């Protein structure tokens, strides 16, 4: 079973992906996490991508497509994957479809987390203030939120045309969000 979690930053995609990973043995594949690992490891790719990410821009399609391609055949993905933060462009979505089709697989569900953008913004601003972080965090978050609004207009219609998108209330408590996701994926997960 292959699922895409679609939602803005701070919507809880990573939290929910980890819960499903533990429950069903699906592997979370987060391109954001993979990029941050490259940065932490100070690889040539990481150094190059950091500059782009710091500006709140998308990294080139071929970089993230290759990252996913490198992971998709790993044993951890045998039961399926939860794509988190990928795809973010139509080209990435097409590449993912081709990659899965070549393996006799497909995307089964696209779960869109509906959130209140203003509430999310306030949540991050509050957290930044409480943790004494610089204003940069809020600024970067707003850029990433704008980025989300733009790329969702490109990616969601691609999957809506295939009838794959199901929406959930992402503002609910963590447990309640998990219940909504399980209701969607249970038929195939059981
Ligand atoms: P995330 O943690 O998923 O919000 O990703 C952090 C940053 O990594 C994004 O703001 C982008 O700069 C970059 N990034 C992550 N995934 C992708 C993707 N699928 N396509 C392009 N850029 C990405």
Coordinates of N, CA and C and ligand atoms in Angstrom, one line a residue:
X1 N 0.8 -1.2 0.0 CA 0.0 0.0 0.0 C 0.9 1.3 0.0
X2 N 0.6 2.1 -0.9 CA 1.4 3.4 -1.0 C 0.5 4.6 -0.8
X3 N 0.9 5.4 0.1 CA 0.0 6.6 0.5 C 0.8 7.9 0.4
X4 N 0.2 8.9 0.0 CA 0.8 10.2 0.0 C 0.1 11.0 1.1
X5 N 0.9 11.6 2.0 CA 0.3 12.6 2.9 C 0.5 14.0 2.4
X6 N -0.5 14.6 2.2 CA -0.5 16.0 1.6 C -1.0 17.0 2.6
X7 N -0.1 18.0 2.9 CA -0.6 19.0 3.8 C 0.6 20.0 4.0
X8 N 0.2 21.2 4.6 CA 1.3 22.2 4.8 C 2.2 21.8 5.9
X9 N 3.3 22.6 6.0 CA 4.3 22.3 7.1 C 3.6 22.5 8.4
X10 N 4.0 21.7 9.4 CA 3.4 21.8 10.7 C 2.0 21.3 10.8
X11 N 1.5 20.6 9.8 CA 0.2 20.0 9.8 C 0.1 18.7 10.5
X12 N 1.3 18.1 10.8 CA 1.3 16.8 11.5 C 1.6 15.6 10.6
X13 N 2.0 15.8 9.4 CA 2.3 14.7 8.4 C 3.3 13.7 9.0
X14 N 4.4 14.3 9.5 CA 5.4 13.4 10.0 C 5.0 12.6 11.2
X15 N 4.2 13.2 12.1 CA 3.7 12.6 13.3 C 2.8 11.4 12.9
X16 N 1.9 11.7 12.0 CA 1.0 10.6 11.5 C 1.7 9.5 10.7
X17 N 2.7 9.9 9.9 CA 3.4 8.9 9.2 C 4.1 7.9 10.1
X18 N 4.6 8.5 11.2 CA 5.4 7.6 12.1 C 4.4 6.6 12.8
X19 N 3.2 7.1 13.1 CA 2.2 6.2 13.8 C 1.8 5.1 12.8
X20 N 1.6 5.4 11.6 CA 1.3 4.4 10.6 C 2.4 3.4 10.3
X21 N 3.6 4.0 10.3 CA 4.8 3.2 10.1 C 4.9 2.1 11.2
X22 N 4.6 2.5 12.4 CA 4.6 1.5 13.5 C 3.5 0.5 13.4
X23 N 2.3 1.0 13.0 CA 1.1 0.1 13.0 C 1.1 -0.8 11.8
X24 N 1.5 -0.4 10.7 CA 1.4 -1.2 9.5 C 2.7 -1.6 8.8
X25 N 3.8 -1.1 9.3 CA 5.1 -1.4 8.7 C 5.3 -0.7 7.4
X26 N 4.6 0.3 7.2 CA 4.8 1.1 6.0 C 6.0 2.1 6.3
X27 N 6.8 2.3 5.2 CA 8.0 3.2 5.5 C 7.7 4.6 5.1
X28 N 8.0 5.5 6.1 CA 7.8 6.9 5.8 C 9.0 7.4 4.9
X29 N 8.7 8.0 3.8 CA 9.7 8.6 3.0 C 9.5 10.1 2.9
X30 N 10.3 10.8 3.6 CA 10.2 12.3 3.7 C 11.4 12.9 3.0
X31 N 11.1 13.6 1.9 CA 12.2 14.2 1.1 C 12.9 15.3 1.9
X32 N 12.0 16.0 2.8 CA 12.6 17.1 3.6 C 13.6 16.5 4.6
X33 N 13.2 15.3 5.2 CA 14.1 14.7 6.2 C 15.4 14.2 5.4
X34 N 15.3 13.7 4.2 CA 16.4 13.2 3.5 C 17.4 14.4 3.2
X35 N 16.8 15.5 2.8 CA 17.6 16.7 2.5 C 18.3 17.2 3.7
X36 N 17.5 17.2 4.9 CA 18.2 17.7 6.1 C 19.3 16.8 6.5
X37 N 19.2 15.5 6.2 CA 20.3 14.5 6.5 C 21.5 14.9 5.7
X38 N 21.3 15.2 4.4 CA 22.4 15.6 3.5 C 23.1 16.9 4.1
X39 N 22.3 17.8 4.6 CA 22.8 19.0 5.1 C 23.6 18.7 6.4
X40 N 23.0 17.9 7.3 CA 23.7 17.5 8.5 C 25.0 16.8 8.2
X41 N 25.1 16.0 7.2 CA 26.3 15.3 6.8 C 27.2 16.1 6.0
X42 N 26.8 17.4 5.8 CA 27.7 18.3 5.0 C 28.2 17.8 3.7
X43 N 27.3 17.0 3.0 CA 27.7 16.5 1.7 C 27.6 17.7 0.7
X44 N 28.2 17.4 -0.5 CA 28.2 18.5 -1.5 C 26.8 18.8 -1.9
X45 N 25.9 17.8 -2.0 CA 24.5 18.0 -2.3 C 23.8 18.8 -1.2
X46 N 24.1 18.5 0.0 CA 23.5 19.1 1.1 C 23.8 20.6 1.2
X47 N 25.1 20.9 0.9 CA 25.5 22.3 0.9 C 24.8 23.1 -0.1
X48 N 24.7 22.5 -1.3 CA 24.0 23.2 -2.4 C 22.5 23.4 -2.2
X49 N 21.9 22.3 -1.6 CA 20.4 22.4 -1.4 C 20.1 23.3 -0.3
X50 N 20.9 23.4 0.7 CA 20.6 24.3 1.9 C 20.3 25.7 1.5
X51 N 21.1 26.2 0.5 CA 20.9 27.6 0.1 C 19.5 27.8 -0.5
X52 N 19.1 26.8 -1.3 CA 17.7 26.8 -1.9 C 16.7 26.7 -0.8
X53 N 16.8 25.8 0.1 CA 15.8 25.5 1.2 C 15.7 26.7 2.1
X54 N 16.8 27.4 2.4 CA 16.8 28.5 3.3 C 16.0 29.7 2.7
X55 N 15.9 29.7 1.4 CA 15.1 30.7 0.7 C 13.6 30.3 0.6
X56 N 13.3 29.1 1.1 CA 11.9 28.7 1.1 C 11.5 28.3 -0.3
X57 N 12.5 27.9 -1.2 CA 12.2 27.5 -2.5 C 12.2 26.0 -2.6
X58 N 11.7 25.5 -3.7 CA 11.8 24.0 -4.0 C 13.1 23.6 -4.6
X59 N 13.6 22.5 -4.2 CA 14.9 22.0 -4.8 C 14.5 21.4 -6.1
X60 N 15.5 21.2 -7.0 CA 15.2 20.7 -8.3 C 14.5 19.3 -8.3
X61 N 13.6 19.1 -9.2 CA 12.8 17.8 -9.3 C 13.8 16.6 -9.3
X62 N 14.8 16.7 -10.1 CA 15.7 15.5 -10.3 C 16.4 15.1 -9.0
X63 N 16.6 16.0 -8.1 CA 17.3 15.7 -6.8 C 16.3 14.9 -5.9
X64 N 15.1 15.3 -5.8 CA 14.2 14.6 -4.9 C 13.7 13.3 -5.6
X65 N 13.6 13.3 -6.9 CA 13.2 12.1 -7.6 C 14.2 11.0 -7.4
X66 N 15.5 11.4 -7.5 CA 16.6 10.4 -7.3 C 16.6 9.9 -5.8
X67 N 16.3 10.8 -4.9 CA 16.3 10.3 -3.5 C 15.2 9.3 -3.3
X68 N 14.1 9.5 -3.8 CA 13.0 8.5 -3.7 C 13.4 7.2 -4.4
X69 N 13.9 7.4 -5.6 CA 14.3 6.2 -6.4 C 15.3 5.3 -5.7
X70 N 16.2 6.0 -4.9 CA 17.2 5.3 -4.2 C 16.6 4.5 -3.0
X71 N 15.4 4.9 -2.5 CA 14.9 4.3 -1.3 C 13.8 3.3 -1.6
X72 N 13.1 3.4 -2.7 CA 11.9 2.7 -3.0 C 12.1 1.2 -3.0
X73 N 13.3 0.7 -3.4 CA 13.5 -0.7 -3.4 C 14.1 -1.3 -2.1
X74 N 14.2 -0.5 -1.1 CA 14.8 -0.9 0.1 C 13.8 -1.9 0.8
X75 N 14.3 -2.8 1.6 CA 13.5 -3.8 2.3 C 12.4 -3.2 3.2
X76 N 12.7 -2.0 3.7 CA 11.8 -1.3 4.6 C 10.5 -0.9 3.9
X77 N 10.6 -0.8 2.5 CA 9.5 -0.3 1.8 C 8.7 -1.5 1.2
X78 N 9.0 -2.7 1.6 CA 8.4 -3.9 1.0 C 6.9 -3.9 1.2
X79 N 6.4 -3.4 2.3 CA 5.0 -3.3 2.6 C 4.3 -2.1 2.0
X80 N 5.2 -1.2 1.6 CA 4.6 0.1 1.0 C 5.3 1.3 1.7
X81 N 4.9 2.4 1.2 CA 5.5 3.7 1.6 C 4.5 4.8 1.9
X82 N 4.9 5.6 2.8 CA 4.1 6.8 3.0 C 4.9 8.0 2.6
X83 N 4.5 8.6 1.5 CA 5.3 9.7 0.9 C 4.9 11.0 1.7
X84 N 5.9 11.7 2.2 CA 5.6 12.8 3.1 C 6.5 14.0 2.5
X85 N 5.8 15.0 2.0 CA 6.5 16.1 1.4 C 6.9 15.9 -0.1
X86 N 6.4 14.8 -0.6 CA 6.7 14.4 -2.0 C 5.5 13.7 -2.6
X87 N 5.1 14.0 -3.8 CA 5.6 14.9 -4.8 C 5.1 16.4 -4.5
X88 N 5.9 17.3 -5.0 CA 5.5 18.7 -4.8 C 5.4 19.4 -6.2
X89 N 5.6 18.7 -7.3 CA 5.3 19.2 -8.6 C 4.7 18.1 -9.4
X90 N 4.1 18.5 -10.6 CA 3.5 17.5 -11.4 C 4.6 16.5 -12.0
X91 N 5.7 17.1 -12.3 CA 6.8 16.3 -12.8 C 7.2 15.2 -11.8
X92 N 7.2 15.6 -10.5 CA 7.6 14.6 -9.5 C 6.5 13.5 -9.4
X93 N 5.2 14.0 -9.5 CA 4.1 13.0 -9.4 C 4.1 12.0 -10.6
X94 N 4.5 12.5 -11.8 CA 4.6 11.6 -12.9 C 5.7 10.7 -12.8
X95 N 6.9 11.2 -12.2 CA 8.0 10.3 -12.0 C 7.7 9.2 -11.0
X96 N 6.9 9.6 -10.0 CA 6.6 8.6 -8.9 C 5.6 7.6 -9.5
X97 N 4.7 8.0 -10.3 CA 3.8 7.0 -10.9 C 4.6 6.0 -11.8
X98 N 5.5 6.5 -12.6 CA 6.3 5.7 -13.4 C 7.1 4.7 -12.6
X99 N 7.7 5.2 -11.6 CA 8.6 4.4 -10.7 C 7.8 3.2 -10.1
X100 N 6.5 3.6 -9.6 CA 5.7 2.5 -9.0 C 5.2 1.6 -10.1
X101 N 4.8 2.1 -11.2 CA 4.2 1.2 -12.3 C 5.3 0.2 -12.7
X102 N 6.5 0.7 -12.8 CA 7.6 -0.2 -13.2 C 7.8 -1.4 -12.2
X103 N 7.2 -1.2 -11.0 CA 7.3 -2.3 -10.0 C 6.0 -2.9 -9.8
X104 N 5.0 -2.7 -10.7 CA 3.7 -3.3 -10.5 C 2.9 -2.7 -9.3
X105 N 3.3 -1.5 -8.9 CA 2.6 -0.8 -7.8 C 1.9 0.5 -8.2
X106 N 1.2 1.1 -7.3 CA 0.6 2.4 -7.6 C 0.3 3.1 -6.3
X107 N 0.0 4.4 -6.4 CA -0.5 5.1 -5.2 C -1.9 4.7 -4.9
X108 N -2.2 4.3 -3.7 CA -3.5 3.8 -3.3 C -4.4 5.0 -2.7
X109 N -3.7 5.8 -2.0 CA -4.5 6.9 -1.4 C -3.6 8.2 -1.3
X110 N -4.3 9.3 -1.5 CA -3.7 10.6 -1.2 C -4.6 11.2 -0.1
X111 N -4.0 11.4 1.1 CA -4.7 12.0 2.2 C -4.3 13.4 2.3
X112 N -5.3 14.3 2.1 CA -5.1 15.7 2.2 C -5.5 16.2 3.6
X113 N -4.6 16.8 4.3 CA -4.9 17.3 5.6 C -5.3 18.8 5.5
X114 N -6.6 19.0 5.8 CA -7.1 20.3 5.7 C -6.8 21.1 7.0
X115 N -6.2 22.2 6.9 CA -5.9 23.0 8.1 C -6.2 24.4 8.0
X116 N -6.4 25.1 9.1 CA -6.6 26.5 9.1 C -5.3 27.2 9.0
X117 N -5.0 27.8 7.9 CA -3.6 28.4 7.7 C -3.3 29.5 8.8
X118 N -4.3 30.3 9.2 CA -4.1 31.3 10.2 C -3.7 30.7 11.5
X119 N -4.5 29.6 11.9 CA -4.2 29.0 13.2 C -2.8 28.4 13.2
X120 N -2.4 27.8 12.0 CA -1.1 27.2 11.9 C 0.0 28.2 12.1
X121 N -0.2 29.3 11.4 CA 0.7 30.4 11.5 C 0.9 30.9 13.0
X122 N -0.3 31.1 13.6 CA -0.3 31.5 15.0 C 0.4 30.5 15.9
X123 N 0.2 29.2 15.6 CA 0.8 28.1 16.4 C 2.3 28.2 16.3
X124 N 2.8 28.3 15.1 CA 4.3 28.4 14.9 C 4.9 29.7 15.5
X125 N 4.2 30.8 15.4 CA 4.7 32.0 15.9 C 4.8 31.9 17.4
X126 N 3.8 31.3 18.1 CA 3.7 31.1 19.5 C 4.9 30.2 19.9
X127 N 5.1 29.1 19.2 CA 6.1 28.2 19.5 C 7.5 28.9 19.4
X128 N 7.7 29.7 18.3 CA 8.9 30.4 18.1 C 9.2 31.3 19.3
X129 N 8.2 32.0 19.7 CA 8.3 33.0 20.8 C 8.7 32.3 22.1
X130 N 7.9 31.2 22.4 CA 8.2 30.5 23.6 C 9.5 29.8 23.7
X131 N 10.0 29.4 22.5 CA 11.3 28.7 22.5 C 12.4 29.7 22.3
X132 N 12.1 31.0 22.2 CA 13.1 32.0 22.1 C 13.8 32.0 20.8
X133 N 13.2 31.4 19.7 CA 13.9 31.4 18.4 C 13.8 32.7 17.8
X134 N 14.6 32.9 16.8 CA 14.6 34.2 16.1 C 13.4 34.3 15.2
X135 N 13.1 35.5 14.7 CA 12.0 35.7 13.9 C 12.1 34.9 12.6
X136 N 13.3 34.6 12.3 CA 13.5 33.8 11.0 C 12.7 32.6 10.9
X137 N 12.4 31.9 12.0 CA 11.6 30.7 12.0 C 10.2 31.0 11.5
X138 N 9.7 32.1 12.0 CA 8.3 32.4 11.5 C 8.3 32.8 10.1
X139 N 9.4 33.6 9.7 CA 9.5 34.0 8.3 C 9.6 32.8 7.4
X140 N 10.5 31.9 7.7 CA 10.7 30.8 6.9 C 9.4 29.9 6.8
X141 N 8.7 29.8 7.9 CA 7.5 29.1 7.9 C 6.5 29.7 7.0
X142 N 6.4 31.0 7.0 CA 5.4 31.7 6.1 C 5.8 31.5 4.7
X143 N 7.1 31.5 4.4 CA 7.5 31.2 3.0 C 7.1 29.8 2.6
X144 N 7.3 28.9 3.5 CA 7.0 27.4 3.2 C 5.5 27.3 3.0
X145 N 4.7 28.1 3.8 CA 3.3 28.0 3.7 C 2.8 28.5 2.3
X146 N 3.4 29.6 1.9 CA 3.1 30.2 0.6 C 3.5 29.2 -0.5
X147 N 4.7 28.5 -0.3 CA 5.1 27.5 -1.2 C 4.1 26.4 -1.3
X148 N 3.6 26.0 -0.2 CA 2.5 24.9 -0.2 C 1.3 25.3 -1.0
X149 N 0.9 26.6 -0.7 CA -0.3 27.0 -1.4 C -0.1 27.0 -2.9
X150 N 1.1 27.3 -3.4 CA 1.4 27.3 -4.8 C 1.4 25.8 -5.3
X151 N 2.2 25.0 -4.7 CA 2.4 23.6 -5.3 C 1.2 22.8 -5.1
X152 N 0.4 23.0 -4.1 CA -0.8 22.2 -4.0 C -1.8 22.4 -5.1
X153 N -1.7 23.6 -5.7 CA -2.6 23.9 -6.9 C -2.1 23.1 -8.1
X154 N -0.9 22.7 -8.1 CA -0.3 21.9 -9.2 C -0.5 20.4 -9.0
X155 N -0.3 20.0 -7.7 CA -0.2 18.6 -7.4 C -1.6 18.0 -7.2
X156 N -2.4 18.7 -6.4 CA -3.7 18.1 -6.0 C -4.6 17.7 -7.2
X157 N -4.7 18.7 -8.2 CA -5.6 18.3 -9.3 C -5.1 17.1 -10.1
X158 N -3.8 16.8 -10.1 CA -3.2 15.6 -10.7 C -3.8 14.4 -10.1
X159 N -3.9 14.3 -8.8 CA -4.5 13.2 -8.1 C -6.0 13.2 -8.0
X160 N -6.6 14.4 -8.0 CA -8.0 14.5 -8.0 C -8.6 13.9 -9.3
X161 N -7.9 14.2 -10.4 CA -8.3 13.7 -11.7 C -8.3 12.1 -11.7
X162 N -7.5 11.6 -10.8 CA -7.5 10.1 -10.7 C -8.4 9.6 -9.6
X163 N -9.1 10.5 -9.0 CA -10.1 10.1 -7.9 C -9.4 9.6 -6.6
X164 N -8.2 10.0 -6.4 CA -7.4 9.4 -5.3 C -7.4 10.3 -4.0
X165 N -7.9 11.5 -4.1 CA -7.7 12.4 -2.9 C -8.9 12.3 -1.9
X166 N -8.5 12.1 -0.7 CA -9.5 12.1 0.4 C -9.0 13.1 1.4
X167 N -10.0 13.9 1.9 CA -9.6 14.9 2.9 C -9.9 14.5 4.3
X168 N -9.1 15.1 5.2 CA -9.4 14.9 6.6 C -9.2 16.2 7.3
X169 N -9.7 16.3 8.6 CA -9.6 17.5 9.4 C -8.3 17.4 10.1
X170 N -7.3 18.2 9.6 CA -5.9 18.1 10.2 C -5.8 18.9 11.5
X171 N -6.9 19.7 11.9 CA -6.8 20.5 13.1 C -7.3 19.7 14.3
X172 N -7.8 18.5 14.1 CA -8.2 17.7 15.3 C -7.0 17.3 16.1
X173 N -7.3 16.7 17.2 CA -6.2 16.2 18.1 C -5.5 15.0 17.4
X174 N -4.3 14.7 17.7 CA -3.4 13.7 17.1 C -4.2 12.4 16.9
X175 N -4.8 11.9 18.0 CA -5.5 10.6 18.0 C -6.7 10.7 17.0
X176 N -7.4 11.8 17.0 CA -8.5 11.9 16.2 C -8.1 12.0 14.7
X177 N -7.0 12.6 14.4 CA -6.5 12.6 13.0 C -6.1 11.2 12.6
X178 N -5.5 10.4 13.5 CA -5.1 9.0 13.1 C -6.3 8.2 12.8
X179 N -7.4 8.4 13.6 CA -8.6 7.6 13.4 C -9.2 7.9 12.0
X180 N -9.2 9.2 11.6 CA -9.7 9.6 10.3 C -8.8 8.9 9.2
X181 N -7.5 8.9 9.4 CA -6.7 8.3 8.4 C -6.9 6.8 8.3
X182 N -7.0 6.1 9.5 CA -7.3 4.7 9.5 C -8.6 4.3 8.8
X183 N -9.6 5.2 9.0 CA -10.9 4.9 8.3 C -10.7 4.9 6.8
X184 N -9.8 5.7 6.3 CA -9.6 5.8 4.9 C -8.8 4.5 4.4
X185 N -7.8 4.2 5.1 CA -6.9 3.2 4.6 C -7.2 1.8 5.0
X186 N -8.1 1.6 6.0 CA -8.3 0.3 6.6 C -8.7 -0.8 5.6
X187 N -9.6 -0.5 4.6 CA -10.0 -1.5 3.7 C -8.8 -2.3 3.1
X188 N -7.7 -1.5 2.8 CA -6.5 -2.2 2.2 C -5.5 -2.6 3.2
X189 N -5.6 -2.0 4.4 CA -4.5 -2.3 5.4 C -4.9 -3.6 6.2
X190 N -6.2 -3.9 6.2 CA -6.6 -5.1 7.0 C -6.0 -6.4 6.5
Ligands
LIG1 P1 9.7 19.7 4.3 O1 10.4 19.3 5.6 O2 9.0 18.6 3.6 O3 8.8 20.9 4.5 O4 10.9 20.2 3.3 C1 11.8 21.2 3.7 C2 12.3 21.8 2.4 O5 13.0 20.9 1.6 C3 11.3 22.5 1.5 O6 10.9 23.8 1.9 C4 12.0 22.4 0.1 O7 12.9 23.4 0.0 C5 12.7 21.1 0.2 N1 11.9 20.0 -0.3 C6 11.4 18.9 0.4 N2 10.8 18.1 -0.4 C7 10.8 18.6 -1.6 C8 10.2 18.2 -2.9 N3 9.5 17.1 -3.0 N4 10.4 19.0 -3.9 C9 11.2 20.1 -3.8 N5 11.7 20.5 -2.7 C10 11.5 19.8 -1.6

